[in-house]
PDB file of C-alpha atoms in Angstrom:
ATOM      1  CA  MET A   1       9.228   1.393 -14.715  1.00 33.00           C
ATOM      2  CA  ARG A   2       8.215  -2.225 -14.144  1.00 35.00           C
ATOM      3  CA  ARG A   3       4.642  -3.384 -14.183  1.00 36.00           C
ATOM      4  CA  PHE A   4       2.906  -3.566 -10.846  1.00 38.00           C
ATOM      5  CA  PRO A   5       0.280  -6.256 -10.071  1.00 37.00           C
ATOM      6  CA  ARG A   6      -3.317  -5.860 -11.211  1.00 34.00           C
ATOM      7  CA  TYR A   7      -6.147  -5.092  -8.874  1.00 33.00           C
ATOM      8  CA  GLY A   8      -9.893  -4.711  -9.004  1.00 31.00           C
ATOM      9  CA  THR A   9     -11.914  -1.519  -8.809  1.00 29.00           C
ATOM     10  CA  GLY A  10     -15.054  -2.925  -7.177  1.00 24.00           C
ATOM     11  CA  PHE A  11     -13.790  -2.541  -3.617  1.00 21.00           C
ATOM     12  CA  GLY A  12     -16.347  -2.730  -0.835  1.00 25.00           C
ATOM     13  CA  ASN A  13     -19.366  -2.851  -3.130  1.00 26.00           C
ATOM     14  CA  PRO A  14     -21.277  -6.178  -3.159  1.00 22.00           C
ATOM     15  CA  ALA A  15     -22.874  -5.179  -6.453  1.00 25.00           C
ATOM     16  CA  ASN A  16     -19.432  -5.166  -8.077  1.00 27.00           C
ATOM     17  CA  ALA A  17     -18.342  -8.678  -7.172  1.00 25.00           C
ATOM     18  CA  ALA A  18     -16.703  -9.149 -10.575  1.00 28.00           C
ATOM     19  CA  MET A  19     -13.546  -7.067 -10.399  1.00 32.00           C
ATOM     20  CA  ALA A  20     -12.359  -5.106 -13.416  1.00 32.00           C
ATOM     21  CA  ALA A  21      -8.602  -5.548 -13.702  1.00 34.00           C
ATOM     22  CA  VAL A  22      -6.362  -2.599 -14.432  1.00 36.00           C
ATOM     23  CA  THR A  23      -2.624  -2.404 -14.746  1.00 38.00           C
ATOM     24  CA  VAL A  24      -0.576  -0.559 -12.145  1.00 41.00           C
ATOM     25  CA  PHE A  25       3.000   0.518 -12.686  1.00 44.00           C
ATOM     26  CA  ALA A  26       5.827   0.198 -10.189  1.00 45.00           C
ATOM     27  CA  LEU A  27       6.478   3.111  -7.891  1.00 50.00           C
ATOM     28  CA  CYS A  28      10.242   3.251  -8.191  1.00 50.00           C
ATOM     29  CA  SER A  29      13.034   3.060 -10.707  1.00 52.00           C
ATOM     30  CA  GLY A  30      15.766   1.996  -8.307  1.00 57.00           C
ATOM     31  CA  ALA A  31      18.062   4.691  -9.709  1.00 58.00           C
ATOM     32  CA  TRP A  32      19.405   5.515  -6.244  1.00 63.00           C
ATOM     33  CA  LEU A  33      20.338   1.884  -5.587  1.00 57.00           C
ATOM     34  CA  LEU A  34      21.895   1.575  -9.003  1.00 55.00           C
ATOM     35  CA  ARG A  35      24.087   4.594  -8.310  1.00 59.00           C
ATOM     36  CA  ASN A  36      25.022   3.691  -4.728  1.00 60.00           C
ATOM     37  CA  GLY A  37      24.976  -0.098  -4.619  1.00 59.00           C
ATOM     38  CA  ALA A  38      22.039  -2.315  -3.662  1.00 54.00           C
ATOM     39  CA  GLU A  39      24.052  -4.311  -1.129  1.00 54.00           C
ATOM     40  CA  THR A  40      24.467  -1.418   1.276  1.00 56.00           C
ATOM     41  CA  HIS A  41      21.374   0.660   0.565  1.00 69.00           C
ATOM     42  CA  ALA A  42      18.553  -1.811  -0.069  1.00 79.00           C
ATOM     43  CA  PRO A  43      15.403  -1.053   1.962  1.00 87.00           C
ATOM     44  CA  PRO A  44      14.350  -3.441   4.761  1.00 88.00           C
ATOM     45  CA  GLN A  45      12.211  -6.439   3.850  1.00 89.00           C
ATOM     46  CA  PRO A  46       9.585  -8.088   6.101  1.00 90.00           C
ATOM     47  CA  SER A  47      10.521 -11.311   7.861  1.00 87.00           C
ATOM     48  CA  ALA A  48       8.431 -14.484   7.766  1.00 86.00           C
ATOM     49  CA  THR A  49       7.200 -13.734  11.296  1.00 88.00           C
ATOM     50  CA  GLN A  50       5.297 -10.702   9.981  1.00 93.00           C
ATOM     51  CA  ALA A  51       3.256 -12.769   7.496  1.00 88.00           C
ATOM     52  CA  ARG A  52      -0.425 -13.363   8.046  1.00 76.00           C
ATOM     53  CA  ALA A  53      -1.147 -16.229  10.446  1.00 63.00           C
ATOM     54  CA  GLY A  54      -3.518 -19.074   9.619  1.00 53.00           C
ATOM     55  CA  LEU A  55      -3.523 -22.046   7.309  1.00 41.00           C
ATOM     56  CA  ASP A  56      -4.939 -20.211   4.323  1.00 50.00           C
ATOM     57  CA  GLY A  57      -3.397 -16.807   4.984  1.00 51.00           C
ATOM     58  CA  ARG A  58      -6.800 -15.111   5.022  1.00 57.00           C
ATOM     59  CA  ALA A  59      -7.895 -12.420   7.422  1.00 61.00           C
ATOM     60  CA  ASP A  60     -10.427 -12.730  10.187  1.00 67.00           C
ATOM     61  CA  GLU A  61     -13.019 -10.498   8.534  1.00 72.00           C
ATOM     62  CA  ARG A  62     -15.106  -9.784  11.625  1.00 76.00           C
ATOM     63  CA  PRO A  63     -15.419  -5.992  11.934  1.00 77.00           C
ATOM     64  CA  ALA A  64     -13.531  -4.583  14.911  1.00 81.00           C
ATOM     65  CA  VAL A  65     -15.477  -1.297  14.819  1.00 93.00           C
ATOM     66  CA  PRO A  66     -18.258   0.105  12.633  1.00 95.00           C
ATOM     67  CA  ALA A  67     -17.277   1.339   9.188  1.00 97.00           C
ATOM     68  CA  LEU A  68     -17.019   5.074   8.597  1.00 98.00           C
ATOM     69  CA  PRO A  69     -18.922   6.997   5.928  1.00 97.00           C
ATOM     70  CA  PRO A  70     -16.970   7.761   2.746  1.00 97.00           C
ATOM     71  CA  SER A  71     -14.554  10.680   3.018  1.00 98.00           C
ATOM     72  CA  PRO A  72     -11.370  11.300   0.996  1.00 98.00           C
ATOM     73  CA  PRO A  73      -8.102  11.092   2.952  1.00 98.00           C
ATOM     74  CA  HIS A  74      -5.436  13.764   2.989  1.00 98.00           C
ATOM     75  CA  ARG A  75      -2.603  12.410   5.204  1.00 98.00           C
ATOM     76  CA  ILE A  76      -1.197   9.068   6.348  1.00 98.00           C
ATOM     77  CA  ARG A  77       0.845   8.575   9.522  1.00 98.00           C
ATOM     78  CA  ILE A  78       2.762   5.430  10.497  1.00 98.00           C
ATOM     79  CA  PRO A  79       4.528   6.333  13.766  1.00 98.00           C
ATOM     80  CA  ALA A  80       6.597   3.133  14.034  1.00 98.00           C
ATOM     81  CA  ILE A  81       8.530   3.998  10.851  1.00 98.00           C
ATOM     82  CA  ARG A  82       8.307   7.791  11.227  1.00 97.00           C
ATOM     83  CA  VAL A  83       5.981   8.367   8.267  1.00 98.00           C
ATOM     84  CA  SER A  84       3.809  11.460   8.140  1.00 98.00           C
ATOM     85  CA  ALA A  85       2.921  12.182   4.550  1.00 98.00           C
ATOM     86  CA  PRO A  86       0.267  14.024   2.589  1.00 98.00           C
ATOM     87  CA  LEU A  87      -1.883  11.955   0.248  1.00 98.00           C
ATOM     88  CA  THR A  88      -2.693  12.835  -3.321  1.00 97.00           C
ATOM     89  CA  GLY A  89      -5.499  11.262  -5.315  1.00 95.00           C
ATOM     90  CA  LEU A  90      -4.412   8.814  -7.994  1.00 86.00           C
ATOM     91  CA  GLY A  91      -6.436   8.119 -11.090  1.00 79.00           C
ATOM     92  CA  LEU A  92      -5.851   6.080 -14.206  1.00 72.00           C
ATOM     93  CA  THR A  93      -3.634   7.020 -17.115  1.00 70.00           C
ATOM     94  CA  LYS A  94      -4.771   6.894 -20.731  1.00 76.00           C
ATOM     95  CA  THR A  95      -3.407   3.366 -20.960  1.00 65.00           C
ATOM     96  CA  GLY A  96      -5.524   2.178 -18.024  1.00 57.00           C
ATOM     97  CA  SER A  97      -2.730   2.023 -15.460  1.00 58.00           C
ATOM     98  CA  LEU A  98      -2.788   3.629 -12.035  1.00 63.00           C
ATOM     99  CA  ASP A  99      -0.965   6.925 -11.996  1.00 74.00           C
ATOM    100  CA  VAL A 100       1.752   7.408  -9.366  1.00 78.00           C
ATOM    101  CA  PRO A 101       2.761  10.292  -7.086  1.00 86.00           C
ATOM    102  CA  PRO A 102       5.430  12.601  -8.529  1.00 87.00           C
ATOM    103  CA  ALA A 103       8.771  10.896  -7.910  1.00 84.00           C
ATOM    104  CA  ALA A 104      10.482  14.207  -7.149  1.00 87.00           C
ATOM    105  CA  ASP A 105       8.442  14.624  -3.950  1.00 92.00           C
ATOM    106  CA  GLU A 106       9.914  11.908  -1.740  1.00 92.00           C
ATOM    107  CA  ASN A 107       7.419  12.458   1.093  1.00 96.00           C
ATOM    108  CA  LEU A 108       4.209  12.112  -0.905  1.00 97.00           C
ATOM    109  CA  ALA A 109       1.958   9.049  -1.091  1.00 96.00           C
ATOM    110  CA  GLY A 110      -1.168   8.441  -3.132  1.00 95.00           C
ATOM    111  CA  TRP A 111      -4.514   6.719  -2.783  1.00 95.00           C
ATOM    112  CA  TYR A 112      -6.731   5.284  -5.503  1.00 88.00           C
ATOM    113  CA  GLU A 113      -9.545   7.825  -5.447  1.00 92.00           C
ATOM    114  CA  ALA A 114     -11.966   5.838  -7.637  1.00 90.00           C
ATOM    115  CA  GLY A 115     -11.982   3.050  -5.046  1.00 91.00           C
ATOM    116  CA  THR A 116     -12.808   2.742  -1.355  1.00 95.00           C
ATOM    117  CA  THR A 117     -11.875   5.629   0.931  1.00 97.00           C
ATOM    118  CA  PRO A 118      -9.875   4.578   4.020  1.00 98.00           C
ATOM    119  CA  GLY A 119     -12.273   3.752   6.838  1.00 98.00           C
ATOM    120  CA  GLU A 120     -15.318   2.784   4.824  1.00 97.00           C
ATOM    121  CA  ARG A 121     -16.268  -0.822   4.177  1.00 96.00           C
ATOM    122  CA  GLY A 122     -14.016  -2.428   1.600  1.00 95.00           C
ATOM    123  CA  THR A 123     -10.367  -2.421   0.580  1.00 94.00           C
ATOM    124  CA  ALA A 124      -8.663   0.972   0.351  1.00 95.00           C
ATOM    125  CA  ILE A 125      -5.357   1.299  -1.496  1.00 92.00           C
ATOM    126  CA  VAL A 126      -2.434   3.578  -0.610  1.00 94.00           C
ATOM    127  CA  ALA A 127       0.801   3.434  -2.585  1.00 90.00           C
ATOM    128  CA  GLY A 128       4.080   5.302  -2.540  1.00 91.00           C
ATOM    129  CA  HIS A 129       7.658   5.276  -3.720  1.00 90.00           C
ATOM    130  CA  VAL A 130      10.342   3.374  -1.841  1.00 90.00           C
ATOM    131  CA  ASP A 131      13.053   5.620  -3.269  1.00 88.00           C
ATOM    132  CA  ASN A 132      13.807   8.065  -6.041  1.00 85.00           C
ATOM    133  CA  ALA A 133      16.991   9.171  -7.791  1.00 82.00           C
ATOM    134  CA  ASP A 134      18.039  11.235  -4.756  1.00 85.00           C
ATOM    135  CA  GLY A 135      17.552   8.663  -1.993  1.00 86.00           C
ATOM    136  CA  PRO A 136      14.920   7.013   0.243  1.00 90.00           C
ATOM    137  CA  ALA A 137      11.290   8.019  -0.253  1.00 93.00           C
ATOM    138  CA  VAL A 138       8.125   7.901   1.849  1.00 95.00           C
ATOM    139  CA  PHE A 139       7.787   4.104   2.165  1.00 95.00           C
ATOM    140  CA  TYR A 140      11.465   3.163   2.272  1.00 93.00           C
ATOM    141  CA  ASP A 141      11.059   1.536   5.712  1.00 96.00           C
ATOM    142  CA  LEU A 142       7.680  -0.079   5.049  1.00 96.00           C
ATOM    143  CA  GLY A 143       9.231  -3.563   5.128  1.00 95.00           C
ATOM    144  CA  ALA A 144      10.352  -2.960   8.725  1.00 96.00           C
ATOM    145  CA  LEU A 145       6.790  -2.446   9.977  1.00 97.00           C
ATOM    146  CA  ALA A 146       5.559  -5.060  12.470  1.00 96.00           C
ATOM    147  CA  LYS A 147       2.186  -6.656  13.086  1.00 96.00           C
ATOM    148  CA  GLY A 148       0.186  -4.706  15.647  1.00 96.00           C
ATOM    149  CA  SER A 149       1.551  -1.341  14.517  1.00 97.00           C
ATOM    150  CA  THR A 150      -0.820   1.577  14.035  1.00 98.00           C
ATOM    151  CA  ILE A 151      -1.602   3.438  10.826  1.00 98.00           C
ATOM    152  CA  GLU A 152      -3.617   6.645  11.018  1.00 98.00           C
ATOM    153  CA  VAL A 153      -5.338   8.296   8.077  1.00 98.00           C
ATOM    154  CA  ASP A 154      -6.598  11.868   8.350  1.00 98.00           C
ATOM    155  CA  ARG A 155      -9.844  12.371   6.431  1.00 98.00           C
ATOM    156  CA  ARG A 156     -11.322  15.497   4.899  1.00 97.00           C
ATOM    157  CA  ASP A 157     -14.400  15.204   7.126  1.00 97.00           C
ATOM    158  CA  GLY A 158     -12.137  16.025  10.087  1.00 98.00           C
ATOM    159  CA  GLY A 159     -11.963  12.500  11.411  1.00 98.00           C
ATOM    160  CA  VAL A 160      -9.063  10.089  11.731  1.00 98.00           C
ATOM    161  CA  ALA A 161      -9.340   6.441  10.716  1.00 98.00           C
ATOM    162  CA  VAL A 162      -7.107   4.237  12.881  1.00 98.00           C
ATOM    163  CA  PHE A 163      -5.913   0.914  11.466  1.00 98.00           C
ATOM    164  CA  THR A 164      -4.001  -1.960  13.060  1.00 97.00           C
ATOM    165  CA  VAL A 165      -1.486  -3.896  10.972  1.00 97.00           C
ATOM    166  CA  ASP A 166      -2.392  -7.568  10.502  1.00 96.00           C
ATOM    167  CA  ALA A 167       0.571  -8.596   8.352  1.00 96.00           C
ATOM    168  CA  VAL A 168       3.476  -7.315   6.302  1.00 97.00           C
ATOM    169  CA  GLU A 169       4.369  -9.510   3.354  1.00 95.00           C
ATOM    170  CA  VAL A 170       6.619  -9.420   0.314  1.00 93.00           C
ATOM    171  CA  TYR A 171       5.804 -10.988  -3.041  1.00 90.00           C
ATOM    172  CA  ALA A 172       7.758 -11.574  -6.199  1.00 85.00           C
ATOM    173  CA  ALA A 173       6.067  -9.812  -9.094  1.00 78.00           C
ATOM    174  CA  LYS A 174       5.434 -13.068 -10.946  1.00 80.00           C
ATOM    175  CA  ASP A 175       3.668 -14.581  -7.911  1.00 84.00           C
ATOM    176  CA  PHE A 176       1.684 -11.554  -6.763  1.00 81.00           C
ATOM    177  CA  PRO A 177      -1.649 -12.732  -5.215  1.00 84.00           C
ATOM    178  CA  ASP A 178      -4.078 -10.253  -6.781  1.00 80.00           C
ATOM    179  CA  GLU A 179      -7.194 -11.509  -5.013  1.00 84.00           C
ATOM    180  CA  LYS A 180      -5.565 -11.672  -1.573  1.00 88.00           C
ATOM    181  CA  VAL A 181      -4.235  -8.127  -1.808  1.00 86.00           C
ATOM    182  CA  TYR A 182      -6.888  -6.320  -3.828  1.00 83.00           C
ATOM    183  CA  GLY A 183     -10.029  -8.405  -3.366  1.00 87.00           C
ATOM    184  CA  ALA A 184     -13.205  -6.961  -1.890  1.00 89.00           C
ATOM    185  CA  ALA A 185     -13.526  -7.045   1.924  1.00 92.00           C
ATOM    186  CA  ARG A 186     -16.551  -7.161   4.213  1.00 92.00           C
ATOM    187  CA  ARG A 187     -14.945  -4.827   6.745  1.00 95.00           C
ATOM    188  CA  PRO A 188     -12.861  -1.636   6.393  1.00 97.00           C
ATOM    189  CA  GLU A 189      -9.377  -2.682   5.323  1.00 96.00           C
ATOM    190  CA  LEU A 190      -6.278  -0.892   4.114  1.00 97.00           C
ATOM    191  CA  ARG A 191      -3.389  -1.951   1.907  1.00 95.00           C
ATOM    192  CA  VAL A 192      -0.167   0.063   1.822  1.00 95.00           C
ATOM    193  CA  ILE A 193       2.102  -0.908  -1.058  1.00 90.00           C
ATOM    194  CA  THR A 194       5.581  -0.116  -2.283  1.00 89.00           C
ATOM    195  CA  CYS A 195       8.378  -1.809  -4.214  1.00 86.00           C
ATOM    196  CA  GLY A 196      10.594  -4.478  -2.656  1.00 86.00           C
ATOM    197  CA  GLY A 197      11.379  -8.138  -2.848  1.00 81.00           C
ATOM    198  CA  GLY A 198      15.030  -7.755  -3.711  1.00 77.00           C
ATOM    199  CA  TYR A 199      16.753  -5.665  -6.335  1.00 78.00           C
ATOM    200  CA  SER A 200      18.486  -6.407  -9.617  1.00 74.00           C
ATOM    201  CA  ARG A 201      20.699  -3.917 -11.414  1.00 73.00           C
ATOM    202  CA  GLY A 202      19.197  -5.133 -14.675  1.00 71.00           C
ATOM    203  CA  THR A 203      15.482  -5.027 -13.926  1.00 71.00           C
ATOM    204  CA  GLY A 204      15.053  -3.025 -10.723  1.00 75.00           C
ATOM    205  CA  TYR A 205      12.922  -4.203  -7.804  1.00 82.00           C
ATOM    206  CA  GLN A 206      11.737  -7.787  -8.071  1.00 81.00           C
ATOM    207  CA  GLY A 207       8.396  -7.482  -6.281  1.00 84.00           C
ATOM    208  CA  ASN A 208       6.346  -5.581  -3.758  1.00 87.00           C
ATOM    209  CA  VAL A 209       5.979  -5.091  -0.024  1.00 92.00           C
ATOM    210  CA  VAL A 210       2.332  -5.077   1.082  1.00 93.00           C
ATOM    211  CA  VAL A 211       0.959  -4.055   4.478  1.00 96.00           C
ATOM    212  CA  PHE A 212      -2.442  -5.523   5.425  1.00 96.00           C
ATOM    213  CA  ALA A 213      -4.430  -3.586   8.037  1.00 97.00           C
ATOM    214  CA  HIS A 214      -7.999  -3.228   9.280  1.00 97.00           C
ATOM    215  CA  LEU A 215      -9.945  -0.451  10.966  1.00 97.00           C
ATOM    216  CA  THR A 216      -9.810  -0.626  14.766  1.00 97.00           C
ATOM    217  CA  GLY A 217     -10.817   2.869  15.789  1.00 97.00           C
ATOM    218  CA  SER A 218     -11.586   6.444  14.843  1.00 97.00           C
ATOM    219  CA  ARG A 219     -11.608   9.848  16.399  1.00 95.00           C
TER     220      ARG A 219
END
């Protein structure tokens, strides 16, 4: 597996302004593309029109709705791309990298359970495979998501955190903007991440697709 970008663990906590960097591994091997041909089976990639607007690419951090109290999530739904997947907690491996969901379960995503829970103030992280050796996985169509789409996260407290997509962007691994993606936020935000950015038979996926979203409701 390739190395994924680094991110900080001090999400949503003003006392932890200095982020501790950890290494995250890629969520896909590309074995399915290698076997079937990347030209005809490559997952969709976001267009330039789905990138964040504004001169500096930063979000409008005004809260849309009040933050929710902490509560672990257990399911993510993205109706526009027909995703309804259970969430498993992800921790760190012995080498300090973020663990990944089991590749054999194509409809399973994970969330970084030592960080912000989706809906509370800060930046919550959800990650999942784009494919596995048998075919497309949970976030295969993530690059086709459009701004304004809805993401719903079911929480263990019985509530649902509702997010609106602000942008869908793709980054080459060598140019991944750690602070933009993983930096602390003053409002409840969500990042959904998978592999993307083109595919090489020699090295696998060349980057990552990242969805930026913020909390706009709950029920």
